[in-house]
Amino acid sequence: DFRLAVNIFFLIFFVTIIGLRYEVGGDWDHYIYLYNTWEGYGFNPFKLIGSDYLYVQLNIFARENNLGIGFVNLCCALVLVVGVLVFCNQQKDFFLALLIAVPYVLIVVGMGYTRQSAALGFSLLAISVLTRGRFFLFLAFIYLGMLFHKSCLILLPFAVLAMQGTGNFRLILGFAFAFIAMVAISLESILGVIDHYLKPGDMKSSGALIRILLSSLPALLVLRYSDRLFHDNK
């Protein structure tokens, strides 16, 4: 099967180049610093509800076993690439979805932001199972993603939008409580990120404008020609 061969090729190729990169990415020095300074600690169940827990443990495991930062990057790359491939395979045009994902999701995010890339991989897996109505598996993937980076929590409310019918009140209520609980657990960390990135100061993103412009044109085309793009010809 041609598509299966493409999936296997992309999995091996991108996991290899992302996972075994060296001195690539704006945060490379920071990741090396964290890898060398994080201290191991005994099992603490309360840390399982904290952000970045799995990423921290992955680094500690790699360092204690002399596996190097490459092992950490390979594991995160595997999650990201699998998430991208699963998500793309669910789209109407697999190859178009993959083509769109490669430049930014796999190259920019995968090469530059290790924690976020793993969280994104779990987020894509979460979206993929949510479209099949697997709500509790969706929650599990979001939880795993949160243990790499808290940003995937933003997807939790979208689960409610995917529910249909009137017999899902208890399920919706459960998601509401889960969302509130996860946000409350990570509130201190979330506020710290907001303070770090949004407070007035010398933090700048010179590439923000070009990223917005790159997304604006296709977004406008989708809105303008949505009847043609999403018309189901049967």
Short mmCIF file of C-alpha atoms in Angstrom, two decimals:
data_model
loop_
_atom_site.label_atom_id
_atom_site.label_comp_id
_atom_site.label_asym_id
_atom_site.label_seq_id
_atom_site.Cartn_x
_atom_site.Cartn_y
_atom_site.Cartn_z
CA ASP A 1 0.00 0.00 0.00
CA PHE A 2 1.49 3.31 -1.14
CA ARG A 3 0.07 5.38 1.73
CA LEU A 4 1.42 2.94 4.32
CA ALA A 5 4.87 3.20 2.71
CA VAL A 6 4.66 7.00 2.84
CA ASN A 7 3.67 6.88 6.52
CA ILE A 8 6.59 4.60 7.39
CA PHE A 9 9.05 6.73 5.42
CA PHE A 10 7.89 9.99 6.99
CA LEU A 11 7.91 8.46 10.46
CA ILE A 12 11.49 7.20 10.19
CA PHE A 13 12.78 10.23 8.31
CA PHE A 14 11.37 12.99 10.50
CA VAL A 15 11.87 11.21 13.82
CA THR A 16 15.52 10.75 12.83
CA ILE A 17 16.26 14.30 11.66
CA ILE A 18 14.29 15.94 14.49
CA GLY A 19 15.49 13.62 17.22
CA LEU A 20 19.17 13.56 16.25
CA ARG A 21 19.58 17.26 15.49
CA TYR A 22 22.54 18.99 17.10
CA GLU A 23 22.67 22.66 18.11
CA VAL A 24 19.52 23.34 16.12
CA GLY A 25 16.74 25.55 17.49
CA GLY A 26 16.64 28.83 19.36
CA ASP A 27 16.20 27.09 22.73
CA TRP A 28 18.93 24.50 22.24
CA ASP A 29 21.26 25.94 24.90
CA HIS A 30 18.38 26.22 27.35
CA TYR A 31 17.42 22.57 26.85
CA ILE A 32 21.03 21.50 27.38
CA TYR A 33 21.13 23.55 30.58
CA LEU A 34 17.93 21.93 31.86
CA TYR A 35 19.20 18.48 30.89
CA ASN A 36 22.34 18.99 32.98
CA THR A 37 20.75 20.66 36.01
CA TRP A 38 17.46 18.84 36.70
CA GLU A 39 17.77 16.69 39.79
CA GLY A 40 16.10 13.32 40.24
CA TYR A 41 13.61 12.75 43.01
CA GLY A 42 11.53 9.89 44.33
CA PHE A 43 8.03 9.21 43.11
CA ASN A 44 5.61 11.88 44.23
CA PRO A 45 1.98 11.49 43.09
CA PHE A 46 1.35 15.21 43.49
CA LYS A 47 3.90 15.97 40.79
CA LEU A 48 1.82 13.93 38.34
CA ILE A 49 -0.60 16.88 38.20
CA GLY A 50 2.14 19.38 37.49
CA SER A 51 3.16 20.67 34.11
CA ASP A 52 6.27 19.31 32.33
CA TYR A 53 6.56 16.34 34.72
CA LEU A 54 7.13 13.70 32.02
CA TYR A 55 9.61 15.91 30.19
CA VAL A 56 11.59 16.42 33.39
CA GLN A 57 11.60 12.69 34.14
CA LEU A 58 12.62 11.89 30.57
CA ASN A 59 15.65 14.16 30.90
CA ILE A 60 16.63 12.72 34.26
CA PHE A 61 16.30 9.15 32.95
CA ALA A 62 18.41 9.96 29.89
CA ARG A 63 21.15 11.65 31.91
CA GLU A 64 21.32 8.93 34.59
CA ASN A 65 21.67 6.29 31.88
CA ASN A 66 24.10 8.30 29.72
CA LEU A 67 21.69 8.38 26.79
CA GLY A 68 22.23 12.04 25.98
CA ILE A 69 19.84 14.80 24.95
CA GLY A 70 19.33 12.94 21.68
CA PHE A 71 17.27 10.30 23.48
CA VAL A 72 14.95 12.99 24.88
CA ASN A 73 14.60 14.60 21.47
CA LEU A 74 13.92 11.25 19.78
CA CYS A 75 11.11 10.44 22.22
CA CYS A 76 9.48 13.85 21.76
CA ALA A 77 9.95 13.66 17.99
CA LEU A 78 8.26 10.24 17.92
CA VAL A 79 5.19 11.61 19.71
CA LEU A 80 5.00 14.62 17.39
CA VAL A 81 5.40 12.69 14.12
CA VAL A 82 2.96 9.96 15.14
CA GLY A 83 0.42 12.64 16.11
CA VAL A 84 0.87 14.43 12.78
CA LEU A 85 0.54 11.24 10.74
CA VAL A 86 -2.55 10.01 12.61
CA PHE A 87 -4.19 13.41 12.20
CA CYS A 88 -3.28 13.69 8.50
CA ASN A 89 -4.59 10.20 7.78
CA GLN A 90 -8.00 11.30 9.04
CA GLN A 91 -8.17 14.20 6.60
CA LYS A 92 -9.89 14.02 3.25
CA ASP A 93 -6.64 14.75 1.40
CA PHE A 94 -3.83 13.03 3.30
CA PHE A 95 -1.01 14.34 1.12
CA LEU A 96 -2.22 17.95 1.22
CA ALA A 97 -2.50 17.81 5.02
CA LEU A 98 1.02 16.36 5.24
CA LEU A 99 2.36 19.01 2.88
CA ILE A 100 0.89 21.75 5.08
CA ALA A 101 2.24 20.15 8.27
CA VAL A 102 5.86 19.75 7.18
CA PRO A 103 7.14 23.37 6.99
CA TYR A 104 5.93 24.68 10.33
CA VAL A 105 4.71 21.80 12.50
CA LEU A 106 7.53 19.37 11.76
CA ILE A 107 10.39 21.70 10.86
CA VAL A 108 9.84 24.83 12.99
CA VAL A 109 8.05 23.37 16.02
CA GLY A 110 9.71 19.95 15.89
CA MET A 111 13.22 21.36 15.51
CA GLY A 112 12.86 24.32 17.84
CA TYR A 113 10.50 23.55 20.70
CA THR A 114 10.94 20.09 22.21
CA ARG A 115 8.41 20.22 25.05
CA GLN A 116 5.80 21.96 22.94
CA SER A 117 6.31 19.52 20.07
CA ALA A 118 5.49 16.54 22.30
CA ALA A 119 2.45 18.35 23.69
CA LEU A 120 1.36 19.15 20.12
CA GLY A 121 1.72 15.49 19.15
CA PHE A 122 -0.53 14.42 22.01
CA SER A 123 -2.95 17.24 21.12
CA LEU A 124 -3.25 15.98 17.54
CA LEU A 125 -3.85 12.46 18.84
CA ALA A 126 -6.50 13.88 21.17
CA ILE A 127 -8.27 15.65 18.31
CA SER A 128 -8.11 12.48 16.21
CA VAL A 129 -9.83 10.34 18.84
CA LEU A 130 -12.32 13.09 19.66
CA THR A 131 -13.66 13.02 16.10
CA ARG A 132 -14.49 9.35 16.71
CA GLY A 133 -16.33 10.13 19.94
CA ARG A 134 -13.62 8.71 22.23
CA PHE A 135 -14.01 11.40 24.87
CA PHE A 136 -12.17 9.74 27.74
CA LEU A 137 -9.25 8.78 25.50
CA PHE A 138 -9.24 12.42 24.40
CA LEU A 139 -8.87 13.44 28.06
CA ALA A 140 -6.04 10.94 28.52
CA PHE A 141 -4.07 12.37 25.60
CA ILE A 142 -4.63 15.93 26.84
CA TYR A 143 -3.40 14.89 30.27
CA LEU A 144 -0.26 13.29 28.80
CA GLY A 145 0.35 16.39 26.70
CA MET A 146 -0.01 18.59 29.78
CA LEU A 147 2.79 16.63 31.41
CA PHE A 148 5.06 17.94 28.63
CA HIS A 149 3.63 21.43 28.22
CA LYS A 150 0.52 23.09 29.62
CA SER A 151 -0.46 24.71 26.30
CA CYS A 152 -2.55 21.71 25.23
CA LEU A 153 -5.07 22.48 28.01
CA ILE A 154 -6.63 24.99 25.64
CA LEU A 155 -8.20 22.08 23.72
CA LEU A 156 -10.29 20.81 26.64
CA PRO A 157 -13.36 23.02 26.06
CA PHE A 158 -13.59 21.89 22.43
CA ALA A 159 -14.63 18.43 23.56
CA VAL A 160 -18.01 19.85 24.57
CA LEU A 161 -18.53 21.24 21.07
CA ALA A 162 -18.06 17.78 19.60
CA MET A 163 -20.83 16.27 21.68
CA GLN A 164 -24.22 15.80 20.04
CA GLY A 165 -27.69 15.13 21.35
CA THR A 166 -29.28 15.94 24.68
CA GLY A 167 -28.23 12.84 26.60
CA ASN A 168 -24.71 14.00 27.27
CA PHE A 169 -25.35 16.33 30.19
CA ARG A 170 -23.34 14.27 32.66
CA LEU A 171 -20.50 13.88 30.17
CA ILE A 172 -20.43 17.62 29.53
CA LEU A 173 -20.50 18.26 33.26
CA GLY A 174 -17.62 15.85 33.70
CA PHE A 175 -15.55 17.66 31.09
CA ALA A 176 -16.36 20.97 32.75
CA PHE A 177 -15.09 19.72 36.08
CA ALA A 178 -12.02 18.18 34.42
CA PHE A 179 -11.25 21.45 32.68
CA ILE A 180 -11.66 23.48 35.88
CA ALA A 181 -9.54 21.00 37.81
CA MET A 182 -6.70 20.95 35.30
CA VAL A 183 -6.66 24.74 35.01
CA ALA A 184 -6.72 25.10 38.79
CA ILE A 185 -3.85 22.64 39.12
CA SER A 186 -1.76 24.52 36.56
CA LEU A 187 -2.96 28.03 37.46
CA GLU A 188 0.27 29.11 39.11
CA SER A 189 2.32 27.87 36.19
CA ILE A 190 -0.05 29.44 33.64
CA LEU A 191 0.09 32.81 35.41
CA GLY A 192 3.88 32.58 35.43
CA VAL A 193 3.96 32.06 31.66
CA ILE A 194 1.55 34.96 31.11
CA ASP A 195 3.68 37.21 33.28
CA HIS A 196 6.84 36.12 31.49
CA TYR A 197 5.60 36.53 27.91
CA LEU A 198 2.96 39.27 28.08
CA LYS A 199 4.29 41.77 30.59
CA PRO A 200 5.71 45.01 29.13
CA GLY A 201 9.42 44.73 28.62
CA ASP A 202 12.03 43.70 26.12
CA MET A 203 10.33 40.45 25.01
CA LYS A 204 9.71 40.78 21.28
CA SER A 205 8.66 38.49 18.46
CA SER A 206 9.91 39.99 15.22
CA GLY A 207 8.49 37.07 13.23
CA ALA A 208 4.92 37.47 14.48
CA LEU A 209 3.78 39.70 11.63
CA ILE A 210 5.03 37.46 8.83
CA ARG A 211 3.47 34.41 10.53
CA ILE A 212 0.12 36.18 10.74
CA LEU A 213 0.34 37.24 7.11
CA LEU A 214 1.20 33.71 5.98
CA SER A 215 -1.89 32.40 7.75
CA SER A 216 -4.22 35.25 6.81
CA LEU A 217 -4.33 34.67 3.03
CA PRO A 218 -5.28 30.96 3.16
CA ALA A 219 -7.72 31.71 5.99
CA LEU A 220 -9.45 34.39 3.91
CA LEU A 221 -9.58 32.06 0.90
CA VAL A 222 -11.16 29.32 3.02
CA LEU A 223 -13.78 31.74 4.35
CA ARG A 224 -14.51 33.16 0.90
CA TYR A 225 -14.67 29.86 -1.01
CA SER A 226 -15.74 27.48 1.75
CA ASP A 227 -18.78 26.34 -0.27
CA ARG A 228 -16.47 25.12 -3.05
CA LEU A 229 -13.66 23.79 -0.87
CA PHE A 230 -15.89 21.72 1.39
CA HIS A 231 -18.61 20.78 -1.05
CA ASP A 232 -19.08 17.03 -0.91
CA ASN A 233 -19.46 15.82 -4.47
CA LYS A 234 -21.39 12.57 -4.44
#
